[in-house]
Amino acid sequence: MAHFETEYQRLEASYSDSPPGEEDLLMHVPEGSKSQWHHIENLDLFFQRVYNLHQKNGFTCMLLGEIFELVQLLFVVGFTVFLANCVDYDVLFANKFVNHTDSSKVTLPDAILPTDVCSAHIRDNAFVIFVLIISGVFWLHRLVKFLYNVCCYWEIRSFYINALKMSMSELPYATWQEVQARIIEIQKELQICIHKKELTELDIYHRILRFKNYMVAMVNKSLLPVRFRLPVLGDSVFYTRGLKYNFELIFFWGPGSLFENEWSLKQEYKRGGNRLELADRLASRILWIGIANLLLCPVILVWQILYAFFSYTEIIKREPGSLGARCWSLYGRCYLRHFNELDHELMSRLSKGYKAASKYMNCFLSPLLTVVAKNVAFFAGSLLAVLIALTIYDEDVLAVEHVLSSITLLGVCITVCRSFIPDKHMVFCPEQLLRVILAHIHYMPDHWQGNAHRYETRDQFSQLFQYKAVFILEELLSPVVTPIILIFCLRRKSLEIIDFFRNFTVEVIGVGDTCSFAQMDIRQHGHPAWMSEGKTEASIYQQAEDGKTELSLMHFAITNPHWQPPRETTHFISQLKERVHREAAGASSETHPFSLSESEPKSLVANILAGPSTLGSVHFACDTSLTNNAVTGMPSGATALRSLSPISSSLHLRGSLSAAHRASGFTGRAMTGSGTDARTVSSGSSAWEGQLTSLVLSEYASTEMSIHALYIHELHKQQSRGDLSRHTWHRQESDESSDSIPDEVRSEPSTRSRNFPRSQTFPATLPSPGASSTSATSGAIVGQDGEKAQSSQRRHSGPAADHFGTAGKVVRTARVPMGGWAEDGKASSRHHEPVQEETSEDELPPHIHKVT
Amino acid sequence: MNCRSEVLEVTVEARQVEEATLALLHTILLHRSTGKFHYKKEGTYSIGTVGTQDIDCDFIDFTFVRVSSEELDRVIRKAVSEFKDALSSDGMGQISLEFYQKKKSRWPFSDECIPWEVWSIKVSVVNLANEQERQICREKVGEKLGEKVINVVEVINRHEYLPKMPTQSEVDNVFDTSLKDVQPYLHKITYQITDSLGTSVSTTMRRLIKDTLAL
């Protein structure tokens, strides 16, 4: 058999048909859950904590910071009580004689009362005990919160380390965008959120900022009662942390709030059927919370005082000037916040605007006060000088009673006076400063432009940018005022609030209920006066005021370049970007005079960059560059610009820019140079993102956003000038439909009429502020009439004001915001061609008429 | 909430409540159960078999398939009969079947139960006047339930998040291993009668405490 050959061969056993036994069953390999972060229950809280930990620079920093805070609190309370009760001041002031056997020196321990006396002191004083109890409760609350937080954040820490693969030491140097990108990355494998395969940036923002978006939208639609017209103080804003806390308690998380949990609005509030009943219920809830506030008022007051004392004494001691300094008010933060803007983004934006804003406010120092302050400072200074000179000669002078204290007092007096004396070298250029501020804060009411020099504008701006001292004072007053506002103002709005939440809540899969404004959908919430003409289908009630939707959208798209917006939105963004780029290019290469005659605002960016107020300098620069072939006259121009540039944060950039320009011999074209730079920058953020680190990117992004914000505002201004009456009428109408009474929108017409005393010379009859506000509430016909009158008056007064503005500005040269945004030498090589092309400066004068 | 939720609505007569809800709950559980896992040495496992069983309804023209596990049936029946008793004639109620995962926590906290899918069946009870209407209702409800079953199957067929298959040590976090013959995903059944749909005091208090603790 062995030699027998055949083609038949034994088949290799590729299968076995033996009966299935134990070992041959279908086997599965479990994947197991490799990490514990698949499917997290409360993503809102989770993302918030991830964000917080990132903002607090890692676990250790957070832990240490909180521990020290606790210790500090304990120390301050203990020390204050000790000072008040356990020190024998008679001994310190040497009013009481201490008899010592060994020496006559008084030692510190002599002044301290023995323990039993001390504790008796404390026991006798009911107020001290009250304070002690409250701060004890406060401290315990903080302690419990601290312990709870440690447990929660420990988990987040391990999430960072194990899932995101970021160690705590590198966290402070990672941007939020990086963290976010990693979260999006791990969603793909871990499915943190089970609803969708992939998370977007917007989802994460929505979850972190769910309630903040609602608050921003409510402030935007003037739903919250935070603006009041008071008899003496006039139009004022009151919005404190206490009030904010109460609003949030009522709407979002308190017992019986509108929200069922972090992510969903209660079902009954989504249906319109029983809105009246719900409004009643809300009103009674607000009433109860108001009453509770009233009852707790003394406790909260003491708490606030202690809190203010603990938090601010140290600061005041360290830099006494800080009380005179200003800060962005809570209302300002709400008003200026974009939809979907995280805290750090807002803060960096506002901090950039801080310098310019305080400069702007300092422009308005009262001349009367200045004169007084100068003289007081003179007399106090001479006294002080004599005292100091005497002390230097012989220090025994210090031993004379009250010499040391009078030296101190005089010093303080001089410091205070000095704050009322404006900087000698400061130039009054509010319009320009306001433009710089706008570049950073991105929002301002329409009527500020062109009226920057008026006191009303300053007053309104101070509502956004208040004195720190005022801020603290308001916080202290808040426990008393909050219940009043809740009971008398908020309660009346309960129906509107119910309607607001019903109309502006959308359920997004994978996110839950969010504010529909935060979707940044131009079609639903765009405002026709803000570039979304034709794209928006929003009724007046639905339109976000002040171009919030459009600006927020741009902001979000720029800060999150990887975000894929829906299609129409992409269209809007790319269109706008393209226009800005074109304008930027056009600004430097405007060779066609006819482009100016077009109705389309062609050279907007040029105007933005140069600033209407700085046309003088442009003119000057251009002329010299024409005549002197761009070399001779320019260094002076450039340096002038640099010295006047209000953006000090970008001064060094500017410096490098002008240096680069000087090197390339094109100093004269600093303006257009920065125009091209702007273009480079913006294209940078979209095209170079691979090469640039995200930090650099985010720096570019803020610049790009500023340009876009200015561009949108500029366009809006031109557009709204075109059909002013309609626009105002709309705003008014929107007011009526939403029926919000004390807001800036409504007050706008009246302030406007107050703004222009000059226009009284015009034939148009002037409705008084009172009349206009009554017309708003009464019949539509009257309202329209009033509006017509006002708008016509506005049309008259507009050019007048502008004329005034431009007339003054030729002297105050300088240039505006973008001045410093040019970056390094790349730009200078880039704009050679456009600069050479553009030789005709004839069209510059028309700019003046166009833009201003 | 990080959890899918599906809502099924049925309108039935009082005597049909039990069967209708049982039919739907069993249908869902049929698709959310596996055979028992038998773990082997190298971290692999084999899956036991699951029997199925047709159940005819007495008051509805309807037959549904359920896992043939008496134990599972007993558990569900108990919950459903409680629900039925709580539901008054011509009232509204909601019984929900919630699938969850357990997550082990460190010492101070108890284990978290994180739901990943919730099925809510909203039942409204109607009173019918005469026998003829009852007859029509009997057929109608049968048809409706058939639609719902197809609905359920469609939802389950979608390729969506399910907990990953666990290793032996973690099997209790995902599956309910207490039953002898079948192994459904961890689930619990809760019900609500319409009057008490608002948030209860206890949940509000819990949230209040949680919120004050939170940063």
Short mmCIF file of N, CA, C and O in Angstrom, two decimals, chain A residues 690-781:
data_model
loop_
_atom_site.label_atom_id
_atom_site.label_comp_id
_atom_site.label_asym_id
_atom_site.label_seq_id
_atom_site.Cartn_x
_atom_site.Cartn_y
_atom_site.Cartn_z
N GLY A 690 -1.78 73.63 12.63
CA GLY A 690 -0.93 72.48 12.86
C GLY A 690 0.41 72.89 13.44
O GLY A 690 0.97 72.21 14.29
N GLN A 691 0.90 74.02 12.96
CA GLN A 691 2.25 74.41 13.36
C GLN A 691 2.27 75.15 14.69
O GLN A 691 3.21 75.07 15.44
N LEU A 692 1.21 75.86 14.92
CA LEU A 692 1.23 76.68 16.12
C LEU A 692 0.75 75.88 17.30
O LEU A 692 -0.15 75.07 17.19
N THR A 693 1.35 76.12 18.40
CA THR A 693 0.81 75.49 19.60
C THR A 693 -0.50 76.16 19.92
O THR A 693 -0.77 77.28 19.51
N SER A 694 -1.30 75.47 20.68
CA SER A 694 -2.65 76.01 20.88
C SER A 694 -2.61 77.29 21.69
O SER A 694 -3.51 78.11 21.61
N LEU A 695 -1.56 77.45 22.48
CA LEU A 695 -1.50 78.68 23.27
C LEU A 695 -1.32 79.87 22.36
O LEU A 695 -2.03 80.87 22.45
N VAL A 696 -0.38 79.72 21.45
CA VAL A 696 -0.17 80.79 20.49
C VAL A 696 -1.46 81.02 19.73
O VAL A 696 -1.88 82.15 19.51
N LEU A 697 -2.08 79.92 19.41
CA LEU A 697 -3.32 80.00 18.64
C LEU A 697 -4.35 80.82 19.39
O LEU A 697 -5.01 81.68 18.82
N SER A 698 -4.46 80.54 20.68
CA SER A 698 -5.51 81.25 21.41
C SER A 698 -5.17 82.73 21.51
O SER A 698 -6.05 83.57 21.56
N GLU A 699 -3.88 83.04 21.53
CA GLU A 699 -3.55 84.46 21.55
C GLU A 699 -3.94 85.12 20.23
O GLU A 699 -4.47 86.22 20.21
N TYR A 700 -3.67 84.42 19.16
CA TYR A 700 -4.09 84.96 17.87
C TYR A 700 -5.61 85.06 17.81
O TYR A 700 -6.16 85.99 17.26
N ALA A 701 -6.23 84.05 18.42
CA ALA A 701 -7.68 84.00 18.33
C ALA A 701 -8.31 85.22 18.96
O ALA A 701 -9.26 85.78 18.42
N SER A 702 -7.76 85.66 20.08
CA SER A 702 -8.39 86.81 20.72
C SER A 702 -8.24 88.04 19.84
O SER A 702 -9.13 88.87 19.74
N THR A 703 -7.10 88.12 19.17
CA THR A 703 -6.90 89.25 18.26
C THR A 703 -7.89 89.18 17.12
O THR A 703 -8.53 90.17 16.77
N GLU A 704 -8.01 87.99 16.58
CA GLU A 704 -8.91 87.84 15.45
C GLU A 704 -10.33 88.17 15.86
O GLU A 704 -11.06 88.85 15.14
N MET A 705 -10.66 87.72 17.04
CA MET A 705 -12.00 88.00 17.53
C MET A 705 -12.22 89.49 17.69
O MET A 705 -13.28 90.02 17.36
N SER A 706 -11.19 90.19 18.17
CA SER A 706 -11.34 91.63 18.35
C SER A 706 -11.62 92.29 17.01
O SER A 706 -12.49 93.16 16.90
N ILE A 707 -10.89 91.85 16.02
CA ILE A 707 -11.09 92.45 14.70
C ILE A 707 -12.51 92.18 14.21
O ILE A 707 -13.20 93.08 13.73
N HIS A 708 -12.92 90.95 14.41
CA HIS A 708 -14.27 90.63 13.96
C HIS A 708 -15.30 91.42 14.73
O HIS A 708 -16.28 91.89 14.16
N ALA A 709 -15.07 91.54 16.02
CA ALA A 709 -16.05 92.27 16.83
C ALA A 709 -16.15 93.71 16.35
O ALA A 709 -17.25 94.24 16.15
N LEU A 710 -15.00 94.32 16.12
CA LEU A 710 -15.02 95.70 15.67
C LEU A 710 -15.68 95.80 14.31
O LEU A 710 -16.47 96.72 14.05
N TYR A 711 -15.38 94.83 13.48
CA TYR A 711 -15.94 94.85 12.14
C TYR A 711 -17.46 94.76 12.19
O TYR A 711 -18.17 95.52 11.54
N ILE A 712 -17.92 93.84 13.02
CA ILE A 712 -19.37 93.66 13.11
C ILE A 712 -20.02 94.93 13.66
O ILE A 712 -21.05 95.39 13.16
N HIS A 713 -19.39 95.51 14.65
CA HIS A 713 -19.96 96.73 15.21
C HIS A 713 -19.99 97.85 14.18
O HIS A 713 -20.96 98.59 14.07
N GLU A 714 -18.89 97.93 13.44
CA GLU A 714 -18.79 98.99 12.45
C GLU A 714 -19.88 98.83 11.40
O GLU A 714 -20.58 99.76 11.03
N LEU A 715 -20.02 97.61 10.97
CA LEU A 715 -21.01 97.31 9.94
C LEU A 715 -22.40 97.61 10.47
O LEU A 715 -23.25 98.19 9.80
N HIS A 716 -22.58 97.21 11.72
CA HIS A 716 -23.88 97.44 12.34
C HIS A 716 -24.18 98.92 12.40
O HIS A 716 -25.29 99.37 12.14
N LYS A 717 -23.14 99.68 12.70
CA LYS A 717 -23.35 101.11 12.83
C LYS A 717 -23.79 101.70 11.50
O LYS A 717 -24.74 102.46 11.43
N GLN A 718 -23.08 101.27 10.45
CA GLN A 718 -23.43 101.81 9.15
C GLN A 718 -24.82 101.38 8.73
O GLN A 718 -25.59 102.16 8.21
N GLN A 719 -25.08 100.13 9.02
CA GLN A 719 -26.36 99.57 8.61
C GLN A 719 -27.49 100.26 9.36
O GLN A 719 -28.50 100.64 8.79
N SER A 720 -27.27 100.43 10.63
CA SER A 720 -28.37 100.98 11.42
C SER A 720 -28.52 102.46 11.15
O SER A 720 -29.58 103.03 11.36
N ARG A 721 -27.47 103.08 10.66
CA ARG A 721 -27.65 104.46 10.28
C ARG A 721 -28.53 104.53 9.04
O ARG A 721 -29.31 105.44 8.86
N GLY A 722 -28.35 103.51 8.20
CA GLY A 722 -29.15 103.45 6.97
C GLY A 722 -30.63 103.44 7.27
O GLY A 722 -31.38 104.26 6.74
N ASP A 723 -31.05 102.53 8.11
CA ASP A 723 -32.48 102.53 8.43
C ASP A 723 -32.65 102.63 9.93
O ASP A 723 -32.96 101.67 10.61
N LEU A 724 -32.36 103.78 10.36
CA LEU A 724 -32.33 104.01 11.79
C LEU A 724 -33.71 103.87 12.40
O LEU A 724 -33.89 103.22 13.42
N SER A 725 -34.67 104.48 11.72
CA SER A 725 -35.99 104.53 12.33
C SER A 725 -36.53 103.12 12.53
O SER A 725 -37.03 102.77 13.58
N ARG A 726 -36.35 102.31 11.52
CA ARG A 726 -36.87 100.97 11.60
C ARG A 726 -36.22 100.22 12.77
O ARG A 726 -36.86 99.54 13.54
N HIS A 727 -34.94 100.43 12.83
CA HIS A 727 -34.19 99.71 13.83
C HIS A 727 -34.67 100.07 15.24
O HIS A 727 -34.97 99.20 16.04
N THR A 728 -34.77 101.34 15.46
CA THR A 728 -35.19 101.75 16.80
C THR A 728 -36.59 101.26 17.08
O THR A 728 -36.91 100.84 18.18
N TRP A 729 -37.37 101.36 16.04
CA TRP A 729 -38.74 100.94 16.23
C TRP A 729 -38.79 99.47 16.63
O TRP A 729 -39.49 99.06 17.52
N HIS A 730 -37.96 98.70 15.99
CA HIS A 730 -37.91 97.28 16.32
C HIS A 730 -37.54 97.06 17.76
O HIS A 730 -38.12 96.25 18.45
N ARG A 731 -36.54 97.78 18.15
CA ARG A 731 -36.09 97.58 19.53
C ARG A 731 -37.23 97.90 20.48
O ARG A 731 -37.48 97.18 21.43
N GLN A 732 -37.90 98.96 20.13
CA GLN A 732 -39.01 99.35 20.98
C GLN A 732 -40.04 98.24 21.01
O GLN A 732 -40.50 97.82 22.06
N GLU A 733 -40.34 97.78 19.83
CA GLU A 733 -41.33 96.73 19.69
C GLU A 733 -40.92 95.51 20.50
O GLU A 733 -41.71 94.93 21.23
N SER A 734 -39.67 95.18 20.37
CA SER A 734 -39.19 94.00 21.09
C SER A 734 -39.40 94.22 22.58
O SER A 734 -39.69 93.30 23.31
N ASP A 735 -39.26 95.42 22.98
CA ASP A 735 -39.50 95.73 24.37
C ASP A 735 -40.92 95.43 24.76
O ASP A 735 -41.19 94.87 25.80
N GLU A 736 -41.80 95.87 23.86
CA GLU A 736 -43.19 95.70 24.23
C GLU A 736 -43.57 94.23 24.26
O GLU A 736 -44.29 93.79 25.13
N SER A 737 -43.03 93.52 23.29
CA SER A 737 -43.42 92.12 23.25
C SER A 737 -42.89 91.36 24.46
O SER A 737 -43.53 90.50 25.01
N SER A 738 -41.69 91.71 24.84
CA SER A 738 -41.18 91.01 26.00
C SER A 738 -41.60 91.72 27.29
O SER A 738 -41.45 91.18 28.37
N ASP A 739 -42.08 92.92 27.09
CA ASP A 739 -42.65 93.68 28.21
C ASP A 739 -41.69 93.80 29.38
O ASP A 739 -42.03 93.53 30.53
N SER A 740 -40.51 94.16 29.06
CA SER A 740 -39.57 94.35 30.15
C SER A 740 -39.45 95.84 30.38
O SER A 740 -39.28 96.60 29.44
N ILE A 741 -39.51 96.25 31.58
CA ILE A 741 -39.62 97.68 31.79
C ILE A 741 -38.29 98.39 32.01
O ILE A 741 -37.88 99.17 31.18
N PRO A 742 -37.58 98.10 33.07
CA PRO A 742 -36.42 98.95 33.25
C PRO A 742 -35.19 98.35 32.60
O PRO A 742 -34.51 97.57 33.20
N ASP A 743 -34.96 98.66 31.37
CA ASP A 743 -33.75 98.10 30.77
C ASP A 743 -33.08 99.15 29.92
O ASP A 743 -33.62 100.21 29.68
N GLU A 744 -31.95 98.80 29.46
CA GLU A 744 -31.17 99.82 28.75
C GLU A 744 -31.82 100.11 27.42
O GLU A 744 -31.68 101.17 26.87
N VAL A 745 -32.55 99.12 26.92
CA VAL A 745 -33.17 99.32 25.63
C VAL A 745 -34.20 100.42 25.72
O VAL A 745 -34.24 101.34 24.92
N ARG A 746 -34.99 100.28 26.72
CA ARG A 746 -36.04 101.27 26.83
C ARG A 746 -35.48 102.63 27.20
O ARG A 746 -35.93 103.65 26.75
N SER A 747 -34.51 102.59 28.03
CA SER A 747 -33.99 103.87 28.47
C SER A 747 -33.17 104.52 27.36
O SER A 747 -32.86 105.68 27.42
N GLU A 748 -32.87 103.73 26.37
CA GLU A 748 -32.00 104.25 25.32
C GLU A 748 -32.54 105.52 24.66
O GLU A 748 -31.81 106.50 24.57
N PRO A 749 -33.79 105.49 24.20
CA PRO A 749 -34.26 106.68 23.55
C PRO A 749 -34.19 107.91 24.43
O PRO A 749 -33.78 108.98 23.99
N SER A 750 -34.53 107.72 25.67
CA SER A 750 -34.57 108.89 26.53
C SER A 750 -33.17 109.40 26.81
O SER A 750 -32.92 110.60 26.80
N THR A 751 -32.26 108.47 27.03
CA THR A 751 -30.90 108.93 27.28
C THR A 751 -30.38 109.62 26.03
O THR A 751 -29.63 110.57 26.09
N ARG A 752 -30.84 109.10 24.91
CA ARG A 752 -30.40 109.69 23.66
C ARG A 752 -30.83 111.14 23.59
O ARG A 752 -30.07 112.02 23.24
N SER A 753 -32.07 111.33 23.95
CA SER A 753 -32.54 112.69 23.84
C SER A 753 -31.84 113.57 24.86
O SER A 753 -31.63 114.75 24.63
N ARG A 754 -31.48 112.98 25.95
CA ARG A 754 -30.71 113.76 26.91
C ARG A 754 -29.30 113.98 26.39
O ARG A 754 -28.66 114.95 26.69
N ASN A 755 -28.87 112.99 25.61
CA ASN A 755 -27.50 113.06 25.14
C ASN A 755 -27.22 114.25 24.24
O ASN A 755 -26.09 114.63 24.07
N PHE A 756 -28.26 114.74 23.63
CA PHE A 756 -28.01 115.74 22.61
C PHE A 756 -28.72 117.03 22.90
O PHE A 756 -29.70 117.38 22.26
N PRO A 757 -28.22 117.72 23.84
CA PRO A 757 -28.81 119.03 24.08
C PRO A 757 -28.65 119.90 22.84
O PRO A 757 -29.45 120.76 22.54
N ARG A 758 -27.61 119.63 22.09
CA ARG A 758 -27.32 120.42 20.91
C ARG A 758 -28.48 120.35 19.92
O ARG A 758 -28.79 121.27 19.22
N SER A 759 -29.08 119.20 19.87
CA SER A 759 -30.09 118.99 18.85
C SER A 759 -31.37 119.76 19.15
O SER A 759 -32.30 119.72 18.38
N GLN A 760 -31.40 120.42 20.25
CA GLN A 760 -32.59 121.19 20.53
C GLN A 760 -32.73 122.36 19.56
O GLN A 760 -33.80 122.92 19.39
N THR A 761 -31.64 122.67 18.95
CA THR A 761 -31.71 123.75 17.97
C THR A 761 -32.40 123.30 16.70
O THR A 761 -32.82 124.10 15.89
N PHE A 762 -32.50 121.98 16.55
CA PHE A 762 -33.15 121.47 15.36
C PHE A 762 -34.65 121.60 15.51
O PHE A 762 -35.19 121.58 16.60
N PRO A 763 -35.30 121.70 14.35
CA PRO A 763 -36.74 121.91 14.38
C PRO A 763 -37.52 120.75 15.00
O PRO A 763 -38.60 120.96 15.52
N ALA A 764 -36.96 119.57 14.96
CA ALA A 764 -37.71 118.42 15.45
C ALA A 764 -38.11 118.63 16.90
O ALA A 764 -37.32 119.06 17.72
N THR A 765 -39.37 118.31 17.18
CA THR A 765 -39.81 118.52 18.55
C THR A 765 -39.19 117.45 19.43
O THR A 765 -39.10 116.30 19.07
N LEU A 766 -38.78 117.91 20.57
CA LEU A 766 -38.06 117.00 21.45
C LEU A 766 -38.99 116.40 22.48
O LEU A 766 -39.50 117.11 23.33
N PRO A 767 -39.23 115.13 22.40
CA PRO A 767 -39.99 114.54 23.50
C PRO A 767 -39.09 114.45 24.72
O PRO A 767 -37.91 114.11 24.60
N SER A 768 -39.63 114.76 25.82
CA SER A 768 -38.83 114.68 27.04
C SER A 768 -38.62 113.21 27.39
O SER A 768 -39.35 112.35 26.92
N PRO A 769 -37.61 112.91 28.17
CA PRO A 769 -37.37 111.52 28.54
C PRO A 769 -38.61 110.87 29.14
O PRO A 769 -38.94 109.73 28.82
N GLY A 770 -39.27 111.61 29.96
CA GLY A 770 -40.47 111.06 30.59
C GLY A 770 -41.51 110.69 29.55
O GLY A 770 -42.08 109.61 29.58
N ALA A 771 -41.71 111.60 28.60
CA ALA A 771 -42.71 111.36 27.57
C ALA A 771 -42.37 110.11 26.78
O ALA A 771 -43.22 109.30 26.48
N SER A 772 -41.12 109.98 26.45
CA SER A 772 -40.76 108.84 25.61
C SER A 772 -40.99 107.53 26.36
O SER A 772 -41.42 106.55 25.79
N SER A 773 -40.71 107.55 27.64
CA SER A 773 -40.90 106.29 28.35
C SER A 773 -42.37 105.99 28.55
O SER A 773 -42.77 104.84 28.55
N THR A 774 -43.18 107.02 28.67
CA THR A 774 -44.60 106.73 28.78
C THR A 774 -45.13 106.27 27.43
O THR A 774 -45.97 105.39 27.36
N SER A 775 -44.61 106.87 26.39
CA SER A 775 -45.09 106.48 25.08
C SER A 775 -44.80 105.01 24.83
O SER A 775 -45.52 104.31 24.16
N ALA A 776 -43.71 104.55 25.40
CA ALA A 776 -43.36 103.15 25.21
C ALA A 776 -44.41 102.25 25.81
O ALA A 776 -44.75 101.22 25.25
N THR A 777 -44.92 102.64 26.95
CA THR A 777 -45.86 101.76 27.60
C THR A 777 -47.27 101.96 27.07
O THR A 777 -48.07 101.04 27.06
N SER A 778 -47.58 103.14 26.64
CA SER A 778 -48.94 103.37 26.18
C SER A 778 -49.10 102.94 24.73
O SER A 778 -48.37 102.10 24.25
N GLY A 779 -50.06 103.54 24.04
CA GLY A 779 -50.42 103.06 22.71
C GLY A 779 -49.27 103.04 21.72
O GLY A 779 -48.30 103.78 21.83
N ALA A 780 -49.45 102.18 20.74
CA ALA A 780 -48.39 102.00 19.75
C ALA A 780 -48.22 103.24 18.91
O ALA A 780 -47.13 103.59 18.51
N ILE A 781 -49.32 103.93 18.65
CA ILE A 781 -49.26 105.09 17.75
C ILE A 781 -48.42 106.18 18.39
O ILE A 781 -47.52 106.73 17.77
#
